[in-house]
């Protein structure tokens, strides 16, 4: 029997220790189930992990760094699993969640305080500042409805469209959901810098502001930014993973590394367990929670309906992939004017909006952007516990095609690309220089895919987020309720499920489904 296992029989087996799998597993452990979590990697957390990627004592968030949407999830809002009160999870919420630095050294910051953002925008355009206020008021009004839809199983498409069609407000929301960010920005804003800054909001979803269906993202983002802020986990993103594992273990569960699940076994139309890489079968009496990408579902789940498998295999991956650089720094970063960065996320932008749009256009044709789309976060500025005294870390990201037009492999050229990113940053920052960089680590889209099978082709959302792959149709209509047709007791988690990529804690909705099928009263469980 594999090391760490004393039995082959569990109530619940979770495939993968990503935060969504852990969240679902933790609720079931609290429900009194004997839970086993199996992780392929030597470390836990998938996209929610903090590791010493460069030098000892420098802890880097390899993927997600700020926890935004999960702040609105009852999991944290009501501390349902006591992650904060008992298992050590702590956040700080900096006053400025996001800012942009333009290539001429000017800056534009957004604050949780609407009046401060309004004043910052007014320096560029008083009319745009007034528009911003109107839009953020609307975002605040829509937030409760939007948040409620993010943390529960999605409503069927027909029903949700019919519901929106019943009121003026609903019809406006539906219209905004179909629009591109660009169309929305052109309706409300005039100034190029304001437009570029807000357009990067859509860009953080790996898509161009010209992409239809991204308009609503601006409202979601503004609503969360002001109401909840951008959470910076003390000790790094992996603090969430650690608190979830502590909760599972405290309730008798087991979480094991280096256990690659190769198959989900089924019998008589229900999931019965899993088989690991060494051929070991393990039984799950109540069911299996699985972070299986739709492209892999057909080969991993015994007896899966052929149509379900082929629809899943045909899901679209984002055209743009992510490349990251993690650097250990001798001293914190400073802008060209000598100021600290001051925001959780910082975008480095051209002064002209069209340049930004054209960068995304290049990617559409599989080419590298002429103007890098660089964002960065130096969260040691808000949480010095991650670095030796006086030092700093930075995570930098840019968007690139997964398949290079010149045919060269990312393994071969990622070092050159990282150097290009660092050179570009030198135009915006005083000390992003080799004198200040003690060491760095680069993850290409191919590396991203290697660290978690969710990030197929470097897509940090698992599958793309066009409207036909959202809500109850994410990743496909058949798989949109976290369950699998004709295979009972198999429950899906992952960024490719509703509500999509990001640290949402969406595994809570999966656990609700699981509990419903088991006849466990979810609300009672938490009281
Ligand atoms: C570079 C980057 C930056 C990001 N930044 C942010 C951010 O700042 N904020 C934010 O909200 N989101 C961010 N994201 C997105 C976020 O990290 C992911 O959407 C989220 O982590 C997905 O969580 P998950 O639990 O659904 O899946 P994952 O985190 O992908 O976890 C799945 C886990 O299952 C394991 N697994 C899969 N198959 C098997 C198997 N067969 N056997 C055993 N184990 C298996 C994998 O190894 C992995 O550990 C970022 C992503 C990337 C890549």
Short mmCIF file of N, CA and C in Angstrom, two decimals, residues 429-522:
data_model
loop_
_atom_site.label_atom_id
_atom_site.label_comp_id
_atom_site.label_asym_id
_atom_site.label_seq_id
_atom_site.Cartn_x
_atom_site.Cartn_y
_atom_site.Cartn_z
N UNK A 429 10.42 51.57 -14.08
CA UNK A 429 10.82 51.42 -12.69
C UNK A 429 12.31 51.74 -12.55
N UNK A 430 12.63 52.35 -11.38
CA UNK A 430 14.00 52.78 -11.14
C UNK A 430 14.96 51.59 -11.00
N UNK A 431 14.51 50.55 -10.31
CA UNK A 431 15.48 49.53 -9.90
C UNK A 431 15.07 48.10 -10.26
N UNK A 432 14.38 47.93 -11.40
CA UNK A 432 14.18 46.57 -11.91
C UNK A 432 15.41 46.29 -12.78
N UNK A 433 16.55 46.19 -12.12
CA UNK A 433 17.83 46.07 -12.82
C UNK A 433 18.55 44.82 -12.32
N UNK A 434 19.53 44.37 -13.07
CA UNK A 434 20.26 43.18 -12.63
C UNK A 434 21.06 43.45 -11.36
N UNK A 435 21.34 44.71 -11.05
CA UNK A 435 22.01 45.02 -9.78
C UNK A 435 21.08 44.70 -8.61
N UNK A 436 19.80 44.94 -8.82
CA UNK A 436 18.82 44.74 -7.73
C UNK A 436 18.21 43.33 -7.74
N UNK A 437 18.26 42.66 -8.89
CA UNK A 437 17.66 41.30 -8.97
C UNK A 437 18.69 40.29 -8.48
N UNK A 438 18.40 39.62 -7.37
CA UNK A 438 19.34 38.65 -6.81
C UNK A 438 19.26 37.32 -7.55
N UNK A 439 18.06 36.99 -7.98
CA UNK A 439 17.83 35.73 -8.71
C UNK A 439 16.43 35.79 -9.29
N UNK A 440 16.19 35.07 -10.38
CA UNK A 440 14.79 35.00 -10.84
C UNK A 440 14.46 33.65 -11.45
N UNK A 441 13.15 33.41 -11.53
CA UNK A 441 12.62 32.14 -12.04
C UNK A 441 11.55 32.50 -13.07
N UNK A 442 11.55 31.83 -14.21
CA UNK A 442 10.54 32.14 -15.23
C UNK A 442 9.69 30.89 -15.51
N UNK A 443 8.38 31.07 -15.54
CA UNK A 443 7.47 29.99 -15.95
C UNK A 443 6.86 30.36 -17.30
N UNK A 444 7.16 29.57 -18.32
CA UNK A 444 6.52 29.77 -19.64
C UNK A 444 5.13 29.14 -19.60
N UNK A 445 4.31 29.32 -20.64
CA UNK A 445 3.01 28.65 -20.67
C UNK A 445 3.14 27.14 -20.54
N UNK A 446 4.25 26.60 -21.05
CA UNK A 446 4.46 25.15 -20.99
C UNK A 446 4.73 24.73 -19.54
N UNK A 447 5.50 25.55 -18.81
CA UNK A 447 5.75 25.25 -17.39
C UNK A 447 4.44 25.32 -16.61
N UNK A 448 3.62 26.30 -16.97
CA UNK A 448 2.34 26.51 -16.27
C UNK A 448 1.50 25.24 -16.37
N UNK A 449 1.47 24.69 -17.58
CA UNK A 449 0.72 23.46 -17.85
C UNK A 449 1.30 22.29 -17.05
N UNK A 450 2.64 22.31 -16.87
CA UNK A 450 3.27 21.21 -16.13
C UNK A 450 2.94 21.27 -14.65
N UNK A 451 2.73 22.48 -14.11
CA UNK A 451 2.50 22.57 -12.66
C UNK A 451 1.07 22.19 -12.30
N UNK A 452 0.11 22.38 -13.20
CA UNK A 452 -1.24 21.88 -12.95
C UNK A 452 -1.91 21.56 -14.27
N UNK A 453 -2.54 20.39 -14.32
CA UNK A 453 -3.21 19.98 -15.55
C UNK A 453 -4.45 20.84 -15.82
N UNK A 454 -4.82 21.72 -14.86
CA UNK A 454 -5.91 22.68 -15.13
C UNK A 454 -5.47 23.69 -16.18
N UNK A 455 -4.16 24.04 -16.16
CA UNK A 455 -3.69 25.15 -16.99
C UNK A 455 -3.24 24.66 -18.37
N UNK A 456 -4.15 24.00 -19.06
CA UNK A 456 -3.86 23.46 -20.39
C UNK A 456 -3.45 24.61 -21.32
N UNK A 457 -2.37 24.44 -22.03
CA UNK A 457 -1.81 25.44 -22.96
C UNK A 457 -1.59 26.79 -22.26
N UNK A 458 -1.31 26.75 -20.95
CA UNK A 458 -1.01 27.98 -20.22
C UNK A 458 -2.24 28.83 -19.96
N UNK A 459 -3.44 28.22 -20.10
CA UNK A 459 -4.68 28.98 -19.86
C UNK A 459 -4.98 28.96 -18.36
N UNK A 460 -4.83 30.11 -17.71
CA UNK A 460 -5.02 30.11 -16.26
C UNK A 460 -6.48 29.99 -15.87
N UNK A 461 -7.38 30.01 -16.86
CA UNK A 461 -8.80 29.76 -16.58
C UNK A 461 -9.21 28.33 -16.94
N UNK A 462 -8.27 27.51 -17.29
CA UNK A 462 -8.59 26.12 -17.63
C UNK A 462 -9.15 26.02 -19.04
N UNK A 463 -10.30 26.65 -19.26
CA UNK A 463 -10.82 26.83 -20.62
C UNK A 463 -11.19 28.30 -20.75
N UNK A 464 -11.32 28.77 -21.99
CA UNK A 464 -11.58 30.19 -22.23
C UNK A 464 -12.92 30.61 -21.61
N UNK A 465 -13.12 31.93 -21.52
CA UNK A 465 -14.32 32.43 -20.86
C UNK A 465 -15.27 33.18 -21.81
N UNK A 466 -15.48 32.71 -23.06
CA UNK A 466 -16.50 33.36 -23.90
C UNK A 466 -17.87 33.02 -23.33
N UNK A 467 -18.90 33.79 -23.73
CA UNK A 467 -20.21 33.59 -23.09
C UNK A 467 -20.76 32.17 -23.29
N UNK A 468 -20.33 31.49 -24.39
CA UNK A 468 -20.85 30.14 -24.59
C UNK A 468 -20.15 29.11 -23.71
N UNK A 469 -19.16 29.52 -22.92
CA UNK A 469 -18.53 28.61 -21.96
C UNK A 469 -18.62 29.17 -20.56
N UNK A 470 -19.72 29.87 -20.29
CA UNK A 470 -19.90 30.45 -18.95
C UNK A 470 -21.16 29.89 -18.30
N UNK A 471 -21.31 30.15 -17.02
CA UNK A 471 -22.51 29.78 -16.27
C UNK A 471 -22.81 28.29 -16.39
N UNK A 472 -24.08 27.99 -16.67
CA UNK A 472 -24.50 26.59 -16.73
C UNK A 472 -23.90 25.87 -17.94
N UNK A 473 -23.25 26.61 -18.84
CA UNK A 473 -22.61 25.98 -20.00
C UNK A 473 -21.10 25.87 -19.82
N UNK A 474 -20.62 26.03 -18.59
CA UNK A 474 -19.18 25.93 -18.35
C UNK A 474 -18.86 24.59 -17.71
N UNK A 475 -18.01 23.76 -18.25
CA UNK A 475 -17.33 23.92 -19.54
C UNK A 475 -18.23 23.55 -20.73
N UNK A 476 -19.23 22.65 -20.47
CA UNK A 476 -20.21 22.30 -21.51
C UNK A 476 -21.58 22.23 -20.83
N UNK A 477 -22.67 22.31 -21.60
CA UNK A 477 -23.99 22.22 -20.97
C UNK A 477 -24.16 20.93 -20.14
N UNK A 478 -23.58 19.82 -20.59
CA UNK A 478 -23.76 18.55 -19.86
C UNK A 478 -23.02 18.54 -18.52
N UNK A 479 -21.94 19.33 -18.43
CA UNK A 479 -21.08 19.26 -17.23
C UNK A 479 -21.21 20.51 -16.37
N UNK A 480 -22.21 21.33 -16.66
CA UNK A 480 -22.29 22.66 -16.04
C UNK A 480 -22.77 22.69 -14.60
N UNK A 481 -23.19 21.53 -14.05
CA UNK A 481 -23.70 21.54 -12.66
C UNK A 481 -22.76 20.80 -11.72
N UNK A 482 -21.49 20.70 -12.07
CA UNK A 482 -20.44 20.02 -11.27
C UNK A 482 -20.64 18.50 -11.23
N UNK A 483 -21.59 17.99 -12.01
CA UNK A 483 -21.85 16.55 -12.02
C UNK A 483 -21.67 16.02 -13.44
N UNK A 484 -21.68 14.69 -13.58
CA UNK A 484 -21.41 14.06 -14.87
C UNK A 484 -22.61 13.19 -15.25
N UNK A 485 -23.20 13.41 -16.43
CA UNK A 485 -24.37 12.61 -16.80
C UNK A 485 -24.09 11.11 -16.76
N UNK A 486 -25.01 10.38 -16.25
CA UNK A 486 -24.95 8.90 -16.19
C UNK A 486 -23.85 8.35 -15.29
N UNK A 487 -23.13 9.23 -14.59
CA UNK A 487 -22.15 8.71 -13.62
C UNK A 487 -22.42 9.42 -12.30
N UNK A 488 -23.16 8.75 -11.46
CA UNK A 488 -23.51 9.35 -10.16
C UNK A 488 -22.30 9.44 -9.26
N UNK A 489 -22.38 10.34 -8.30
CA UNK A 489 -21.37 10.45 -7.24
C UNK A 489 -19.97 10.82 -7.73
N UNK A 490 -19.93 11.46 -8.90
CA UNK A 490 -18.67 12.04 -9.38
C UNK A 490 -18.90 13.55 -9.48
N UNK A 491 -18.08 14.34 -8.78
CA UNK A 491 -18.31 15.79 -8.67
C UNK A 491 -17.08 16.52 -9.18
N UNK A 492 -17.31 17.55 -10.00
CA UNK A 492 -16.20 18.23 -10.67
C UNK A 492 -15.83 19.55 -9.99
N UNK A 493 -14.53 19.79 -9.92
CA UNK A 493 -14.03 21.10 -9.46
C UNK A 493 -12.96 21.56 -10.44
N UNK A 494 -12.70 22.86 -10.48
CA UNK A 494 -11.63 23.37 -11.33
C UNK A 494 -11.99 24.71 -11.91
N UNK A 495 -10.98 25.42 -12.43
CA UNK A 495 -11.25 26.74 -12.99
C UNK A 495 -12.12 26.67 -14.25
N UNK A 496 -12.21 25.46 -14.82
CA UNK A 496 -13.02 25.26 -16.02
C UNK A 496 -14.49 25.03 -15.69
N UNK A 497 -14.84 25.03 -14.40
CA UNK A 497 -16.25 24.95 -13.99
C UNK A 497 -16.73 26.36 -13.62
N UNK A 498 -18.04 26.54 -13.46
CA UNK A 498 -18.58 27.82 -12.99
C UNK A 498 -18.01 28.16 -11.61
N UNK A 499 -17.59 29.38 -11.28
CA UNK A 499 -17.72 30.56 -12.12
C UNK A 499 -16.50 30.87 -12.98
N UNK A 500 -15.47 29.99 -12.97
CA UNK A 500 -14.34 30.22 -13.85
C UNK A 500 -13.04 30.34 -13.11
N UNK A 501 -12.00 30.76 -13.86
CA UNK A 501 -10.66 30.83 -13.30
C UNK A 501 -10.54 31.94 -12.26
N UNK A 502 -9.79 31.66 -11.23
CA UNK A 502 -9.61 32.63 -10.15
C UNK A 502 -9.80 31.93 -8.82
N UNK A 503 -9.37 32.61 -7.77
CA UNK A 503 -9.52 32.04 -6.44
C UNK A 503 -10.91 32.42 -5.94
N UNK A 504 -11.87 31.55 -6.21
CA UNK A 504 -13.27 31.80 -5.87
C UNK A 504 -13.73 30.95 -4.67
N UNK A 505 -13.02 29.84 -4.40
CA UNK A 505 -13.54 28.88 -3.42
C UNK A 505 -14.79 28.19 -3.94
N UNK A 506 -14.81 27.97 -5.27
CA UNK A 506 -16.01 27.41 -5.91
C UNK A 506 -16.29 25.97 -5.47
N UNK A 507 -15.30 25.34 -4.86
CA UNK A 507 -15.52 23.97 -4.35
C UNK A 507 -16.64 23.91 -3.33
N UNK A 508 -17.01 25.06 -2.76
CA UNK A 508 -18.14 25.07 -1.80
C UNK A 508 -19.43 24.66 -2.50
N UNK A 509 -19.65 25.19 -3.72
CA UNK A 509 -20.89 24.84 -4.45
C UNK A 509 -20.87 23.36 -4.83
N UNK A 510 -19.68 22.83 -5.15
CA UNK A 510 -19.56 21.40 -5.46
C UNK A 510 -19.93 20.59 -4.21
N UNK A 511 -19.43 21.03 -3.05
CA UNK A 511 -19.74 20.31 -1.80
C UNK A 511 -21.24 20.36 -1.51
N UNK A 512 -21.88 21.48 -1.85
CA UNK A 512 -23.34 21.58 -1.64
C UNK A 512 -24.07 20.50 -2.43
N UNK A 513 -23.66 20.34 -3.71
CA UNK A 513 -24.27 19.30 -4.56
C UNK A 513 -24.07 17.92 -3.95
N UNK A 514 -22.83 17.68 -3.54
CA UNK A 514 -22.47 16.39 -2.96
C UNK A 514 -23.35 16.12 -1.73
N UNK A 515 -23.45 17.12 -0.85
CA UNK A 515 -24.23 16.96 0.39
C UNK A 515 -25.71 16.71 0.06
N UNK A 516 -26.20 17.44 -0.93
CA UNK A 516 -27.61 17.27 -1.34
C UNK A 516 -27.87 15.80 -1.71
N UNK A 517 -26.96 15.22 -2.52
CA UNK A 517 -27.12 13.83 -2.95
C UNK A 517 -27.01 12.85 -1.78
N UNK A 518 -26.20 13.23 -0.78
CA UNK A 518 -26.01 12.33 0.38
C UNK A 518 -27.14 12.49 1.40
N UNK A 519 -27.98 13.51 1.17
CA UNK A 519 -29.04 13.79 2.14
C UNK A 519 -28.50 14.51 3.37
N UNK A 520 -27.34 15.16 3.25
CA UNK A 520 -26.77 15.93 4.36
C UNK A 520 -27.26 17.37 4.23
N UNK A 521 -27.81 17.92 5.30
CA UNK A 521 -28.30 19.31 5.27
C UNK A 521 -27.09 20.24 5.39
N UNK A 522 -26.75 20.91 4.27
CA UNK A 522 -25.53 21.72 4.22
C UNK A 522 -25.57 22.85 5.26
#
